[in-house]
CSV table of C-alpha atoms and ligand atoms in Angstrom, one decimal:
chain,number,residue,atom,x,y,z
A,1,MET,CA,51.9,27.7,9.9
A,2,THR,CA,48.9,29.2,11.4
A,3,GLU,CA,48.8,31.7,13.2
A,4,PRO,CA,47.7,31.1,16.7
A,5,GLN,CA,44.5,32.5,17.4
A,6,SER,CA,44.3,35.3,19.8
A,7,THR,CA,41.3,35.5,22.3
A,8,PRO,CA,39.4,38.7,22.0
A,9,THR,CA,40.2,41.3,24.7
A,10,PRO,CA,36.8,41.7,26.6
A,11,GLN,CA,35.8,45.8,26.2
A,12,ALA,CA,36.9,47.6,29.1
A,13,LEU,CA,34.1,48.1,32.0
A,14,LEU,CA,34.2,50.9,34.9
A,15,GLY,CA,35.9,49.5,37.9
A,16,ALA,CA,36.1,51.3,41.4
A,17,THR,CA,38.7,53.5,40.3
A,18,GLU,CA,36.8,55.0,37.3
A,19,ILE,CA,33.5,55.2,38.8
A,20,ARG,CA,35.4,57.5,42.1
A,21,ARG,CA,36.8,59.7,39.0
A,22,LEU,CA,33.8,59.8,37.1
A,23,ALA,CA,31.6,60.2,40.3
A,24,GLU,CA,35.0,63.1,41.6
A,25,GLU,CA,35.0,64.4,38.4
A,26,ILE,CA,30.8,66.0,38.0
A,27,GLY,CA,30.8,66.0,42.3
A,28,VAL,CA,28.5,63.6,43.0
A,29,ARG,CA,28.4,62.2,46.2
A,30,PRO,CA,25.7,59.4,45.9
A,31,THR,CA,22.8,59.8,47.9
A,32,LYS,CA,20.1,57.2,49.6
A,33,THR,CA,17.7,59.1,48.6
A,34,LEU,CA,17.8,58.4,45.0
A,35,GLY,CA,19.3,54.5,45.8
A,36,GLN,CA,22.8,55.1,44.5
A,37,ASN,CA,24.8,52.3,44.8
A,38,PHE,CA,26.6,51.8,41.6
A,39,VAL,CA,28.4,48.8,40.1
A,40,ILE,CA,32.5,48.8,40.4
A,41,ASP,CA,32.7,45.0,39.2
A,42,GLY,CA,33.0,44.0,35.1
A,43,ASN,CA,32.0,40.5,36.1
A,44,THR,CA,28.6,41.7,37.8
A,45,ILE,CA,27.4,43.8,34.7
A,46,ARG,CA,28.7,40.8,32.4
A,47,ARG,CA,26.6,37.6,34.5
A,48,ILE,CA,23.5,40.9,34.5
A,49,VAL,CA,23.7,41.0,30.8
A,50,ALA,CA,24.0,37.8,30.3
A,51,ALA,CA,21.6,36.5,32.5
A,52,ALA,CA,19.2,39.4,30.8
A,53,ARG,CA,19.7,37.3,27.2
A,54,VAL,CA,19.4,40.7,25.1
A,55,ASP,CA,19.2,39.9,21.3
A,56,PRO,CA,22.0,41.8,19.2
A,57,GLN,CA,19.0,43.6,17.4
A,58,GLU,CA,16.8,44.7,20.2
A,59,THR,CA,16.8,48.4,22.3
A,60,VAL,CA,16.9,47.8,25.7
A,61,LEU,CA,15.5,50.0,28.3
A,62,GLU,CA,17.6,50.7,31.0
A,63,VAL,CA,16.0,52.4,34.1
A,64,GLY,CA,19.0,54.5,36.4
A,65,PRO,CA,21.7,54.2,34.4
A,66,GLY,CA,23.9,56.0,36.7
A,67,LEU,CA,27.7,56.4,35.9
A,68,GLY,CA,27.2,53.8,32.9
A,69,SER,CA,28.2,50.8,34.4
A,70,LEU,CA,25.8,48.7,33.0
A,71,THR,CA,24.9,50.9,30.0
A,72,LEU,CA,28.5,50.0,28.4
A,73,GLY,CA,27.5,46.6,28.7
A,74,LEU,CA,24.2,46.9,27.3
A,75,LEU,CA,25.5,48.5,24.8
A,76,ASP,CA,28.4,45.8,23.4
A,77,ALA,CA,25.5,43.4,23.9
A,78,ALA,CA,21.9,45.2,22.0
A,79,ALA,CA,20.9,47.3,19.2
A,80,HIS,CA,20.4,50.6,21.0
A,81,VAL,CA,19.8,51.9,24.6
A,82,VAL,CA,17.0,54.0,26.0
A,83,ALA,CA,18.2,55.2,29.7
A,84,VAL,CA,15.8,57.1,31.8
A,85,GLU,CA,17.8,58.8,34.5
A,86,ILE,CA,16.4,61.4,37.4
A,87,ASP,CA,19.8,62.8,37.8
A,88,PRO,CA,20.5,65.4,35.8
A,89,VAL,CA,23.5,65.6,36.8
A,90,LEU,CA,24.1,61.9,36.2
A,91,ALA,CA,22.5,62.0,32.9
A,92,ALA,CA,24.4,64.8,31.4
A,93,LYS,CA,27.7,62.8,32.2
A,94,LEU,CA,26.7,59.3,30.7
A,95,PRO,CA,27.4,60.6,27.0
A,96,SER,CA,30.6,61.6,27.3
A,97,THR,CA,31.9,58.6,29.2
A,98,ILE,CA,30.0,56.1,27.0
A,99,ALA,CA,31.6,58.6,23.5
A,100,ASP,CA,35.4,57.9,25.5
A,101,PHE,CA,34.7,54.3,27.0
A,102,ARG,CA,33.0,53.0,23.4
A,103,PRO,CA,33.4,56.1,20.5
A,104,GLU,CA,31.6,53.4,18.4
A,105,LYS,CA,28.8,52.8,20.4
A,106,ALA,CA,28.1,56.5,21.1
A,107,ALA,CA,25.2,56.6,18.5
A,108,ASN,CA,23.5,54.1,20.3
A,109,LEU,CA,22.2,55.8,23.2
A,110,ASP,CA,19.5,58.5,23.9
A,111,VAL,CA,19.5,59.3,27.5
A,112,VAL,CA,16.3,60.8,28.8
A,113,LEU,CA,16.0,62.5,31.6
A,114,ALA,CA,13.0,61.6,33.8
A,115,ASP,CA,11.5,60.2,36.6
A,116,ALA,CA,11.1,55.9,35.5
A,117,MET,CA,7.8,56.1,38.0
A,118,ARG,CA,6.3,58.9,35.6
A,119,VAL,CA,7.8,58.5,32.6
A,120,THR,CA,5.2,58.2,29.4
A,121,GLU,CA,7.3,58.7,26.2
A,122,LEU,CA,10.5,57.5,25.2
A,123,PRO,CA,12.4,57.7,21.6
A,124,ARG,CA,12.6,54.6,20.6
A,125,VAL,CA,10.5,51.4,21.0
A,126,PRO,CA,11.8,49.3,24.1
A,127,THR,CA,12.2,45.6,23.5
A,128,ALA,CA,14.0,44.5,26.9
A,129,LEU,CA,13.8,46.2,30.4
A,130,VAL,CA,17.1,45.6,32.3
A,131,ALA,CA,18.3,47.6,35.3
A,132,ASN,CA,20.2,48.1,38.4
A,133,LEU,CA,17.1,49.8,40.2
A,134,PRO,CA,17.0,52.3,42.7
A,135,TYR,CA,15.8,50.0,45.6
A,136,ASN,CA,13.4,52.0,47.5
A,137,VAL,CA,10.9,52.3,44.4
A,138,ALA,CA,12.1,49.1,42.5
A,139,VAL,CA,8.3,47.7,42.0
A,140,PRO,CA,6.4,50.4,41.5
A,141,VAL,CA,9.1,51.4,38.7
A,142,VAL,CA,9.0,47.9,37.5
A,143,LEU,CA,4.8,47.7,37.0
A,144,HIS,CA,4.3,51.1,35.6
A,145,LEU,CA,6.8,50.3,33.0
A,146,LEU,CA,5.1,46.9,32.2
A,147,GLU,CA,1.9,48.5,31.9
A,148,ARG,CA,3.0,51.7,30.2
A,149,PHE,CA,5.2,50.1,27.4
A,150,PRO,CA,3.4,47.3,25.9
A,151,SER,CA,6.5,46.5,23.5
A,152,LEU,CA,8.5,45.1,26.5
A,153,GLN,CA,8.7,41.7,26.2
A,154,HIS,CA,10.9,40.5,28.1
A,155,GLY,CA,14.1,41.8,30.9
A,156,LEU,CA,16.0,41.3,34.0
A,157,VAL,CA,16.2,43.7,37.0
A,158,MET,CA,18.4,44.0,40.3
A,159,VAL,CA,16.7,45.0,43.3
A,160,GLN,CA,17.4,43.7,47.0
A,161,ASP,CA,16.6,40.4,47.6
A,162,GLU,CA,14.0,40.3,49.7
A,163,VAL,CA,12.0,42.2,47.4
A,164,ALA,CA,13.6,40.1,43.9
A,165,ASP,CA,11.9,36.9,46.3
A,166,ARG,CA,9.1,38.7,46.5
A,167,MET,CA,8.3,39.6,42.7
A,168,ALA,CA,8.8,35.8,41.6
A,169,ALA,CA,7.2,34.1,44.4
A,170,GLY,CA,4.2,32.0,43.9
A,171,PRO,CA,1.1,31.5,45.7
A,172,GLY,CA,1.4,29.4,49.2
A,173,SER,CA,4.5,31.0,49.3
A,174,LYS,CA,5.3,33.3,52.5
A,175,THR,CA,6.9,35.7,50.4
A,176,TYR,CA,3.7,35.8,48.1
A,177,GLY,CA,2.1,38.9,48.4
A,178,VAL,CA,0.9,42.1,46.3
A,179,PRO,CA,4.3,42.6,43.9
A,180,SER,CA,4.4,39.4,43.3
A,181,VAL,CA,0.6,39.2,42.1
A,182,LYS,CA,0.6,42.4,40.1
A,183,ALA,CA,3.8,41.2,38.4
A,184,ALA,CA,2.0,38.0,37.4
A,185,TRP,CA,-0.7,40.3,35.5
A,186,TYR,CA,2.1,40.7,32.9
A,187,SER,CA,4.2,38.4,33.0
A,188,GLN,CA,5.9,35.2,34.7
A,189,MET,CA,9.1,36.1,37.0
A,190,ARG,CA,11.8,34.3,38.2
A,191,LYS,CA,14.4,34.1,40.7
A,192,ALA,CA,18.1,34.7,38.5
A,193,GLY,CA,20.5,34.7,41.1
A,194,VAL,CA,22.3,36.7,44.0
A,195,ILE,CA,24.6,39.4,43.3
A,196,GLY,CA,27.0,40.4,47.1
A,197,MET,CA,26.9,43.6,48.3
A,198,ASN,CA,31.1,45.0,47.6
A,199,VAL,CA,30.4,44.9,44.0
A,200,PHE,CA,28.6,48.3,45.0
A,201,TRP,CA,29.9,51.4,45.4
A,202,PRO,CA,28.9,52.7,48.3
A,203,ALA,CA,28.1,49.3,49.4
A,204,PRO,CA,24.7,48.7,50.2
A,205,LYS,CA,24.0,46.2,53.6
A,206,ILE,CA,21.7,44.2,52.1
A,207,SER,CA,22.1,41.3,49.2
A,208,SER,CA,21.0,41.9,45.7
A,209,GLY,CA,18.9,39.7,43.4
A,210,LEU,CA,18.3,39.4,39.8
A,211,VAL,CA,14.8,38.8,38.9
A,212,GLY,CA,14.4,37.8,35.4
A,213,PHE,CA,11.0,37.9,33.1
A,214,THR,CA,8.7,37.1,30.5
A,215,ARG,CA,5.8,38.7,29.3
A,216,HIS,CA,2.5,36.9,29.3
A,217,GLU,CA,-0.8,37.9,29.1
A,218,PRO,CA,-3.1,38.9,31.5
A,219,PRO,CA,-5.9,36.6,33.1
A,220,VAL,CA,-8.8,37.2,30.1
A,221,THR,CA,-11.5,39.1,32.8
A,222,ARG,CA,-14.6,41.3,32.2
A,223,ALA,CA,-12.7,43.4,34.7
A,224,SER,CA,-10.3,45.8,34.5
A,225,ARG,CA,-6.1,45.7,35.8
A,226,GLU,CA,-7.7,48.3,37.7
A,227,GLU,CA,-10.2,46.6,39.2
A,228,VAL,CA,-8.5,43.2,39.9
A,229,PHE,CA,-5.7,45.0,41.7
A,230,ALA,CA,-8.2,47.1,44.2
A,231,VAL,CA,-9.1,43.5,45.1
A,232,ILE,CA,-5.3,42.4,45.8
A,233,ASP,CA,-4.9,45.8,47.8
A,234,ALA,CA,-7.8,45.0,49.5
A,235,ALA,CA,-7.0,40.9,50.1
A,236,PHE,CA,-3.0,41.6,51.4
A,237,ALA,CA,-4.5,44.4,53.4
A,238,GLN,CA,-5.1,42.5,56.1
A,239,ARG,CA,-3.2,39.2,54.8
A,240,ARG,CA,-4.2,36.9,58.2
A,241,LYS,CA,-7.9,37.4,57.8
A,242,THR,CA,-9.9,35.0,55.4
A,243,LEU,CA,-10.9,36.8,52.0
A,244,ARG,CA,-14.1,36.5,53.2
A,245,ALA,CA,-13.3,39.4,55.9
A,246,ALA,CA,-10.8,41.0,54.6
A,247,LEU,CA,-13.0,41.6,51.2
A,248,ALA,CA,-16.2,42.8,53.1
A,249,GLY,CA,-14.6,46.5,52.9
A,250,TRP,CA,-14.2,45.7,48.9
A,251,ALA,CA,-17.6,43.9,48.6
A,252,GLY,CA,-19.9,46.2,50.6
A,253,SER,CA,-20.3,43.6,53.0
A,254,PRO,CA,-19.0,39.9,54.2
A,255,ALA,CA,-22.4,38.8,52.7
A,256,GLU,CA,-21.4,39.9,49.4
A,257,ALA,CA,-17.6,39.1,49.5
A,258,GLU,CA,-18.4,36.0,50.0
A,259,ARG,CA,-21.5,35.4,46.8
A,260,CYS,CA,-17.7,36.8,44.7
A,261,LEU,CA,-15.9,34.6,46.2
A,262,ARG,CA,-17.9,31.4,45.4
A,263,GLU,CA,-18.9,32.8,42.2
A,264,ALA,CA,-15.0,32.7,41.8
A,265,GLY,CA,-14.4,29.8,42.9
A,266,VAL,CA,-12.7,30.5,45.7
A,267,ASP,CA,-13.0,29.2,49.1
A,268,PRO,CA,-14.0,32.0,50.9
A,269,SER,CA,-12.1,31.0,54.0
A,270,ALA,CA,-9.0,30.7,52.3
A,271,ARG,CA,-6.2,33.3,52.3
A,272,GLY,CA,-5.3,35.1,49.7
A,273,GLU,CA,-2.0,34.4,49.9
A,274,VAL,CA,-2.5,31.2,48.3
A,275,ILE,CA,-4.6,32.2,45.8
A,276,ASP,CA,-3.2,33.5,42.1
A,277,VAL,CA,-3.5,36.2,40.2
A,278,ALA,CA,-6.6,34.7,37.7
A,279,ALA,CA,-8.5,33.5,40.6
A,280,PHE,CA,-7.7,37.8,42.2
A,281,ALA,CA,-9.3,38.4,38.6
A,282,ARG,CA,-12.2,36.5,38.4
A,283,ILE,CA,-13.5,37.9,42.1
A,284,ALA,CA,-13.2,41.2,40.5
A,285,GLU,CA,-15.5,40.0,37.5
A,286,ALA,CA,-18.2,38.4,40.0
A,287,LYS,CA,-18.3,41.7,41.5
A,288,ILE,CA,-19.6,43.1,38.0
A,289,PRO,CA,-23.4,42.9,36.9
A,290,LEU,CA,-23.7,40.9,33.7
A,291,THR,CA,-25.2,43.6,32.3
A,292,ALA,CA,-22.3,46.2,32.7
B,1,SAM,N1,23.0,51.4,36.7
B,1,SAM,C1,24.1,52.3,37.7
B,1,SAM,C2,24.5,50.8,38.0
B,1,SAM,O1,24.5,49.9,38.1
B,1,SAM,O2,26.3,51.1,38.8
B,1,SAM,C3,23.6,53.0,38.7
B,1,SAM,C4,22.2,52.0,40.0
B,1,SAM,S1,21.8,52.9,40.9
B,1,SAM,C5,21.0,51.5,41.9
B,1,SAM,C6,20.2,53.7,41.0
B,1,SAM,C7,19.9,54.9,39.6
B,1,SAM,O3,18.7,55.3,39.3
B,1,SAM,C8,21.0,55.8,40.1
B,1,SAM,O4,21.9,56.7,39.0
B,1,SAM,C9,19.9,57.0,40.5
B,1,SAM,O5,20.0,58.5,40.6
B,1,SAM,C10,19.1,56.7,39.4
B,1,SAM,N2,17.4,56.7,39.9
B,1,SAM,C11,16.6,56.8,41.4
B,1,SAM,N3,15.3,57.4,41.0
B,1,SAM,C12,15.0,57.1,39.9
B,1,SAM,C13,13.8,57.4,38.9
B,1,SAM,N4,13.2,57.4,39.8
B,1,SAM,N5,14.1,57.3,37.9
B,1,SAM,C14,15.0,56.9,37.1
B,1,SAM,N6,15.7,56.9,37.9
B,1,SAM,C15,16.4,57.1,39.2
């Protein structure tokens, strides 16, 4: 007679009771300034980890581990997690939470006390970024990390739903703007779902969205990333204007803007919201003298 197959018990994740207890233990009162909304639902964590498609060999960079909800899920899926947290009280508590809930994985975690918008060094080379990001700084954090750590090949972040739409938008969409074009410089972004408010403590007033990304090569151009980003900023600073008018200040005059646009193969009467990152790169390049 064969033994009945036992279903493996899913590893324990942090629920509302654990999160409140941990917060109370260290005297943390979640602050809006640091975007502290902690996930209290194991199914949401499993969903994020599954959508992130993390390979068991990977080192994952997590920004803002907070009380460790997502960190536990990531340690179950990846070889190593590097967690960058700005709040010293949360950063100090994290290793003991992991030691309590996943003693066998405790050695696979590095905690870095730092601002993710400024961090320049990590103890390991991460290949994936997976994070429930602090909402007020989500876009600058993603752009900084993609720029600073070229080893990041893919990832999944949870941000405000509206920001998720903007990051994943393509030319012509009404949500297409600076975050969409700058993100497209580094990667292909895709919307990967919507998350309700009740899976957080405290519950935010708005829904959250998941955005997945896969890195790709930036457009081939003689212009630097900074030069291309300057054109993007100028084009969207006055998004209702035609590119000829919006880029007049950047180019030096409307006529020079028109010359650069024509050379880049872009209609000067078009608006920034209809052109892609490769076109922005061609416009930036058109301003650089050929001898440069
Ligand atoms: N990952 C946890 C979770 O899912 O429950 C917490 C996510 S909470 C939305 C955002 C976390 O990011 C908080 O722990 C907060 O302290 C941290 N944080 C805020 N600003 C940060 C920054 N600039 N750099 C690193 N961490 C930051």
